[in-house]
């Protein structure tokens, strides 16, 4: 499992990931910034890299065709910067903040069709066995509340990497009494002795069509511990 979260969509689309945020920041002064890219998404890449530079995070080389970046600040079990990519037509939902604090999580999806990716941050101690991944993903699926329940949850495959990815399936019991078969791919990281997961799910009927996109989303997932001195307001800069 790996501690970092970077945003490009595939392993080849990512700049090398540092083993820790602080180690990266320490070595960033001597790094060579990637040259501006030609192509339709060059402006998006340059805009994203300006934000990453202000946050002291590594730049990305490119964005995959048909995908846009998500960069968010979250304060759940931990204070983190979160990065991943999502299909261009997916809607992004950020955590809500009011006088009582922060509520919800960062997610993106084509919600009308049942496709989504959502962040889950857990105090669960990181592990590498199937039982750990099963418990972490089950907790993440349950974070949306108790209006819906799920059953027949199974971990199908674990692929170690940066991040580790986990294929899973389950049956969703809706409030209307229907059973919806669901499949997904989770990307798992660890930061500061805790566990983070990006759960990308769809219906079983749509999974074969969306599997490449869900794999792209999963492979793009990275996270970084937030440092108090970092100006989080740059996330809203154009």
PDB file of N, CA, C and O in Angstrom, residues 6-15 34-46 48-49 52 58-69 83-85 216 220:
ATOM      1  N   UNK A   6      -1.772  11.071  -6.194  1.00  0.00           N
ATOM      2  CA  UNK A   6      -1.464  11.986  -7.282  1.00  0.00           C
ATOM      3  C   UNK A   6      -2.535  11.862  -8.315  1.00  0.00           C
ATOM      4  O   UNK A   6      -3.245  10.901  -8.337  1.00  0.00           O
ATOM      5  N   UNK A   7      -2.650  12.780  -9.225  1.00  0.00           N
ATOM      6  CA  UNK A   7      -3.875  12.853  -9.985  1.00  0.00           C
ATOM      7  C   UNK A   7      -3.854  12.258 -11.364  1.00  0.00           C
ATOM      8  O   UNK A   7      -4.900  12.038 -11.900  1.00  0.00           O
ATOM      9  N   UNK A   8      -2.848  11.959 -12.035  1.00  0.00           N
ATOM     10  CA  UNK A   8      -2.957  11.527 -13.415  1.00  0.00           C
ATOM     11  C   UNK A   8      -3.637  10.185 -13.510  1.00  0.00           C
ATOM     12  O   UNK A   8      -3.675   9.433 -12.569  1.00  0.00           O
ATOM     13  N   UNK A   9      -4.170   9.855 -14.678  1.00  0.00           N
ATOM     14  CA  UNK A   9      -5.077   8.741 -14.766  1.00  0.00           C
ATOM     15  C   UNK A   9      -4.450   7.388 -14.811  1.00  0.00           C
ATOM     16  O   UNK A   9      -5.035   6.455 -14.342  1.00  0.00           O
ATOM     17  N   UNK A  10      -3.301   7.205 -15.350  1.00  0.00           N
ATOM     18  CA  UNK A  10      -2.642   5.917 -15.421  1.00  0.00           C
ATOM     19  C   UNK A  10      -1.240   6.054 -14.900  1.00  0.00           C
ATOM     20  O   UNK A  10      -0.723   7.144 -14.730  1.00  0.00           O
ATOM     21  N   UNK A  11      -0.595   4.873 -14.656  1.00  0.00           N
ATOM     22  CA  UNK A  11       0.753   4.940 -14.114  1.00  0.00           C
ATOM     23  C   UNK A  11       1.678   5.667 -15.064  1.00  0.00           C
ATOM     24  O   UNK A  11       2.579   6.380 -14.645  1.00  0.00           O
ATOM     25  N   UNK A  12       1.475   5.529 -16.363  1.00  0.00           N
ATOM     26  CA  UNK A  12       2.338   6.213 -17.320  1.00  0.00           C
ATOM     27  C   UNK A  12       2.015   7.684 -17.402  1.00  0.00           C
ATOM     28  O   UNK A  12       2.798   8.458 -17.937  1.00  0.00           O
ATOM     29  N   UNK A  13       0.848   8.078 -16.899  1.00  0.00           N
ATOM     30  CA  UNK A  13       0.461   9.477 -16.963  1.00  0.00           C
ATOM     31  C   UNK A  13       0.884  10.258 -15.749  1.00  0.00           C
ATOM     32  O   UNK A  13       0.607  11.436 -15.638  1.00  0.00           O
ATOM     33  N   UNK A  14       1.548   9.590 -14.796  1.00  0.00           N
ATOM     34  CA  UNK A  14       1.886  10.242 -13.545  1.00  0.00           C
ATOM     35  C   UNK A  14       3.347  10.609 -13.482  1.00  0.00           C
ATOM     36  O   UNK A  14       4.194   9.896 -13.976  1.00  0.00           O
ATOM     37  N   UNK A  15       3.616  11.735 -12.817  1.00  0.00           N
ATOM     38  CA  UNK A  15       4.995  12.012 -12.434  1.00  0.00           C
ATOM     39  C   UNK A  15       5.375  11.033 -11.350  1.00  0.00           C
ATOM     40  O   UNK A  15       4.522  10.522 -10.626  1.00  0.00           O
ATOM     41  N   UNK A  34       7.701  19.598 -15.807  1.00  0.00           N
ATOM     42  CA  UNK A  34       7.379  19.137 -17.150  1.00  0.00           C
ATOM     43  C   UNK A  34       7.037  20.307 -18.050  1.00  0.00           C
ATOM     44  O   UNK A  34       6.404  21.277 -17.637  1.00  0.00           O
ATOM     45  N   UNK A  35       7.471  20.229 -19.305  1.00  0.00           N
ATOM     46  CA  UNK A  35       7.209  21.283 -20.270  1.00  0.00           C
ATOM     47  C   UNK A  35       5.722  21.330 -20.604  1.00  0.00           C
ATOM     48  O   UNK A  35       5.026  20.324 -20.524  1.00  0.00           O
ATOM     49  N   UNK A  36       5.185  22.500 -20.980  1.00  0.00           N
ATOM     50  CA  UNK A  36       3.786  22.587 -21.372  1.00  0.00           C
ATOM     51  C   UNK A  36       3.474  21.625 -22.514  1.00  0.00           C
ATOM     52  O   UNK A  36       4.292  21.390 -23.395  1.00  0.00           O
ATOM     53  N   UNK A  37       2.265  21.067 -22.483  1.00  0.00           N
ATOM     54  CA  UNK A  37       1.877  20.067 -23.460  1.00  0.00           C
ATOM     55  C   UNK A  37       1.081  20.687 -24.592  1.00  0.00           C
ATOM     56  O   UNK A  37       0.351  21.657 -24.404  1.00  0.00           O
ATOM     57  N   UNK A  38       1.206  20.092 -25.770  1.00  0.00           N
ATOM     58  CA  UNK A  38       0.328  20.438 -26.868  1.00  0.00           C
ATOM     59  C   UNK A  38      -0.901  19.568 -26.764  1.00  0.00           C
ATOM     60  O   UNK A  38      -0.868  18.476 -26.231  1.00  0.00           O
ATOM     61  N   UNK A  39      -2.028  20.019 -27.301  1.00  0.00           N
ATOM     62  CA  UNK A  39      -3.231  19.205 -27.274  1.00  0.00           C
ATOM     63  C   UNK A  39      -4.365  19.921 -26.586  1.00  0.00           C
ATOM     64  O   UNK A  39      -4.197  20.960 -25.948  1.00  0.00           O
ATOM     65  N   UNK A  40      -5.543  19.286 -26.678  1.00  0.00           N
ATOM     66  CA  UNK A  40      -6.763  19.922 -26.193  1.00  0.00           C
ATOM     67  C   UNK A  40      -6.762  20.129 -24.693  1.00  0.00           C
ATOM     68  O   UNK A  40      -7.371  21.075 -24.197  1.00  0.00           O
ATOM     69  N   UNK A  41      -6.111  19.247 -23.933  1.00  0.00           N
ATOM     70  CA  UNK A  41      -6.171  19.374 -22.481  1.00  0.00           C
ATOM     71  C   UNK A  41      -4.939  20.045 -21.893  1.00  0.00           C
ATOM     72  O   UNK A  41      -4.746  20.034 -20.679  1.00  0.00           O
ATOM     73  N   UNK A  42      -4.094  20.667 -22.727  1.00  0.00           N
ATOM     74  CA  UNK A  42      -2.881  21.303 -22.221  1.00  0.00           C
ATOM     75  C   UNK A  42      -3.204  22.390 -21.215  1.00  0.00           C
ATOM     76  O   UNK A  42      -2.523  22.531 -20.195  1.00  0.00           O
ATOM     77  N   UNK A  43      -4.260  23.168 -21.468  1.00  0.00           N
ATOM     78  CA  UNK A  43      -4.631  24.247 -20.552  1.00  0.00           C
ATOM     79  C   UNK A  43      -5.045  23.683 -19.202  1.00  0.00           C
ATOM     80  O   UNK A  43      -4.702  24.250 -18.150  1.00  0.00           O
ATOM     81  N   UNK A  44      -5.785  22.555 -19.206  1.00  0.00           N
ATOM     82  CA  UNK A  44      -6.194  21.931 -17.951  1.00  0.00           C
ATOM     83  C   UNK A  44      -4.984  21.427 -17.174  1.00  0.00           C
ATOM     84  O   UNK A  44      -4.925  21.548 -15.946  1.00  0.00           O
ATOM     85  N   UNK A  45      -4.019  20.834 -17.883  1.00  0.00           N
ATOM     86  CA  UNK A  45      -2.816  20.332 -17.233  1.00  0.00           C
ATOM     87  C   UNK A  45      -2.027  21.486 -16.607  1.00  0.00           C
ATOM     88  O   UNK A  45      -1.592  21.410 -15.450  1.00  0.00           O
ATOM     89  N   UNK A  46      -1.853  22.562 -17.354  1.00  0.00           N
ATOM     90  CA  UNK A  46      -1.094  23.701 -16.841  1.00  0.00           C
ATOM     91  C   UNK A  46      -1.803  24.342 -15.653  1.00  0.00           C
ATOM     92  O   UNK A  46      -1.158  24.734 -14.667  1.00  0.00           O
ATOM     93  N   UNK A  48      -3.866  22.831 -13.554  1.00  0.00           N
ATOM     94  CA  UNK A  48      -3.715  21.917 -12.428  1.00  0.00           C
ATOM     95  C   UNK A  48      -2.317  22.004 -11.834  1.00  0.00           C
ATOM     96  O   UNK A  48      -2.160  22.062 -10.606  1.00  0.00           O
ATOM     97  N   UNK A  49      -1.308  22.030 -12.669  1.00  0.00           N
ATOM     98  CA  UNK A  49       0.066  22.055 -12.165  1.00  0.00           C
ATOM     99  C   UNK A  49       0.383  23.341 -11.417  1.00  0.00           C
ATOM    100  O   UNK A  49       1.198  23.335 -10.489  1.00  0.00           O
ATOM    101  N   UNK A  52      -0.969  22.602  -7.993  1.00  0.00           N
ATOM    102  CA  UNK A  52      -0.121  21.621  -7.306  1.00  0.00           C
ATOM    103  C   UNK A  52       1.178  22.257  -6.836  1.00  0.00           C
ATOM    104  O   UNK A  52       1.662  21.959  -5.742  1.00  0.00           O
ATOM    105  N   UNK A  58       3.615  17.197  -6.373  1.00  0.00           N
ATOM    106  CA  UNK A  58       4.248  16.926  -7.668  1.00  0.00           C
ATOM    107  C   UNK A  58       3.332  17.252  -8.843  1.00  0.00           C
ATOM    108  O   UNK A  58       2.119  17.080  -8.754  1.00  0.00           O
ATOM    109  N   UNK A  59       3.909  17.695  -9.950  1.00  0.00           N
ATOM    110  CA  UNK A  59       3.119  17.974 -11.149  1.00  0.00           C
ATOM    111  C   UNK A  59       2.726  16.698 -11.861  1.00  0.00           C
ATOM    112  O   UNK A  59       3.278  15.628 -11.605  1.00  0.00           O
ATOM    113  N   UNK A  60       1.759  16.810 -12.771  1.00  0.00           N
ATOM    114  CA  UNK A  60       1.372  15.694 -13.622  1.00  0.00           C
ATOM    115  C   UNK A  60       1.889  15.956 -15.037  1.00  0.00           C
ATOM    116  O   UNK A  60       2.061  17.104 -15.446  1.00  0.00           O
ATOM    117  N   UNK A  61       2.150  14.899 -15.767  1.00  0.00           N
ATOM    118  CA  UNK A  61       2.621  15.023 -17.139  1.00  0.00           C
ATOM    119  C   UNK A  61       1.478  15.314 -18.101  1.00  0.00           C
ATOM    120  O   UNK A  61       1.622  16.088 -19.045  1.00  0.00           O
ATOM    121  N   UNK A  62       0.342  14.638 -17.881  1.00  0.00           N
ATOM    122  CA  UNK A  62      -0.795  14.786 -18.793  1.00  0.00           C
ATOM    123  C   UNK A  62      -2.052  14.266 -18.120  1.00  0.00           C
ATOM    124  O   UNK A  62      -1.993  13.633 -17.053  1.00  0.00           O
ATOM    125  N   UNK A  63      -3.177  14.541 -18.761  1.00  0.00           N
ATOM    126  CA  UNK A  63      -4.458  13.975 -18.360  1.00  0.00           C
ATOM    127  C   UNK A  63      -4.938  13.050 -19.476  1.00  0.00           C
ATOM    128  O   UNK A  63      -4.755  13.353 -20.655  1.00  0.00           O
ATOM    129  N   UNK A  64      -5.551  11.943 -19.129  1.00  0.00           N
ATOM    130  CA  UNK A  64      -6.040  11.036 -20.173  1.00  0.00           C
ATOM    131  C   UNK A  64      -7.193  11.678 -20.941  1.00  0.00           C
ATOM    132  O   UNK A  64      -7.965  12.459 -20.393  1.00  0.00           O
ATOM    133  N   UNK A  65      -7.310  11.348 -22.192  1.00  0.00           N
ATOM    134  CA  UNK A  65      -8.392  11.871 -23.022  1.00  0.00           C
ATOM    135  C   UNK A  65      -9.745  11.516 -22.411  1.00  0.00           C
ATOM    136  O   UNK A  65      -9.976  10.382 -21.999  1.00  0.00           O
ATOM    137  N   UNK A  66     -10.610  12.519 -22.343  1.00  0.00           N
ATOM    138  CA  UNK A  66     -11.950  12.285 -21.822  1.00  0.00           C
ATOM    139  C   UNK A  66     -12.075  12.397 -20.319  1.00  0.00           C
ATOM    140  O   UNK A  66     -13.158  12.162 -19.780  1.00  0.00           O
ATOM    141  N   UNK A  67     -10.983  12.790 -19.631  1.00  0.00           N
ATOM    142  CA  UNK A  67     -11.002  12.882 -18.169  1.00  0.00           C
ATOM    143  C   UNK A  67     -10.574  14.280 -17.718  1.00  0.00           C
ATOM    144  O   UNK A  67      -9.810  14.966 -18.397  1.00  0.00           O
ATOM    145  N   UNK A  68     -11.073  14.657 -16.545  1.00  0.00           N
ATOM    146  CA  UNK A  68     -10.742  15.935 -15.925  1.00  0.00           C
ATOM    147  C   UNK A  68     -10.248  15.692 -14.503  1.00  0.00           C
ATOM    148  O   UNK A  68     -10.612  14.695 -13.877  1.00  0.00           O
ATOM    149  N   UNK A  69      -9.450  16.631 -13.976  1.00  0.00           N
ATOM    150  CA  UNK A  69      -8.895  16.420 -12.637  1.00  0.00           C
ATOM    151  C   UNK A  69      -9.851  16.799 -11.522  1.00  0.00           C
ATOM    152  O   UNK A  69     -10.686  17.690 -11.669  1.00  0.00           O
ATOM    153  N   UNK A  83      -6.444  13.747  -4.757  1.00  0.00           N
ATOM    154  CA  UNK A  83      -6.381  13.890  -6.200  1.00  0.00           C
ATOM    155  C   UNK A  83      -6.871  12.630  -6.902  1.00  0.00           C
ATOM    156  O   UNK A  83      -6.552  11.515  -6.487  1.00  0.00           O
ATOM    157  N   UNK A  84      -7.644  12.799  -7.952  1.00  0.00           N
ATOM    158  CA  UNK A  84      -7.951  11.714  -8.873  1.00  0.00           C
ATOM    159  C   UNK A  84      -8.539  12.332 -10.141  1.00  0.00           C
ATOM    160  O   UNK A  84      -8.687  13.563 -10.227  1.00  0.00           O
ATOM    161  N   UNK A  85      -8.822  11.529 -11.129  1.00  0.00           N
ATOM    162  CA  UNK A  85      -9.474  12.029 -12.337  1.00  0.00           C
ATOM    163  C   UNK A  85     -10.855  11.409 -12.460  1.00  0.00           C
ATOM    164  O   UNK A  85     -11.134  10.354 -11.889  1.00  0.00           O
ATOM    165  N   UNK A 216      -8.962   3.555 -14.741  1.00  0.00           N
ATOM    166  CA  UNK A 216      -8.243   4.820 -14.904  1.00  0.00           C
ATOM    167  C   UNK A 216      -8.412   5.689 -13.671  1.00  0.00           C
ATOM    168  O   UNK A 216      -7.451   6.285 -13.171  1.00  0.00           O
ATOM    169  N   UNK A 220      -5.371   6.673 -10.701  1.00  0.00           N
ATOM    170  CA  UNK A 220      -5.013   8.079 -10.527  1.00  0.00           C
ATOM    171  C   UNK A 220      -5.053   8.534  -9.071  1.00  0.00           C
ATOM    172  O   UNK A 220      -4.649   9.646  -8.754  1.00  0.00           O
TER     173      UNK A 220
END
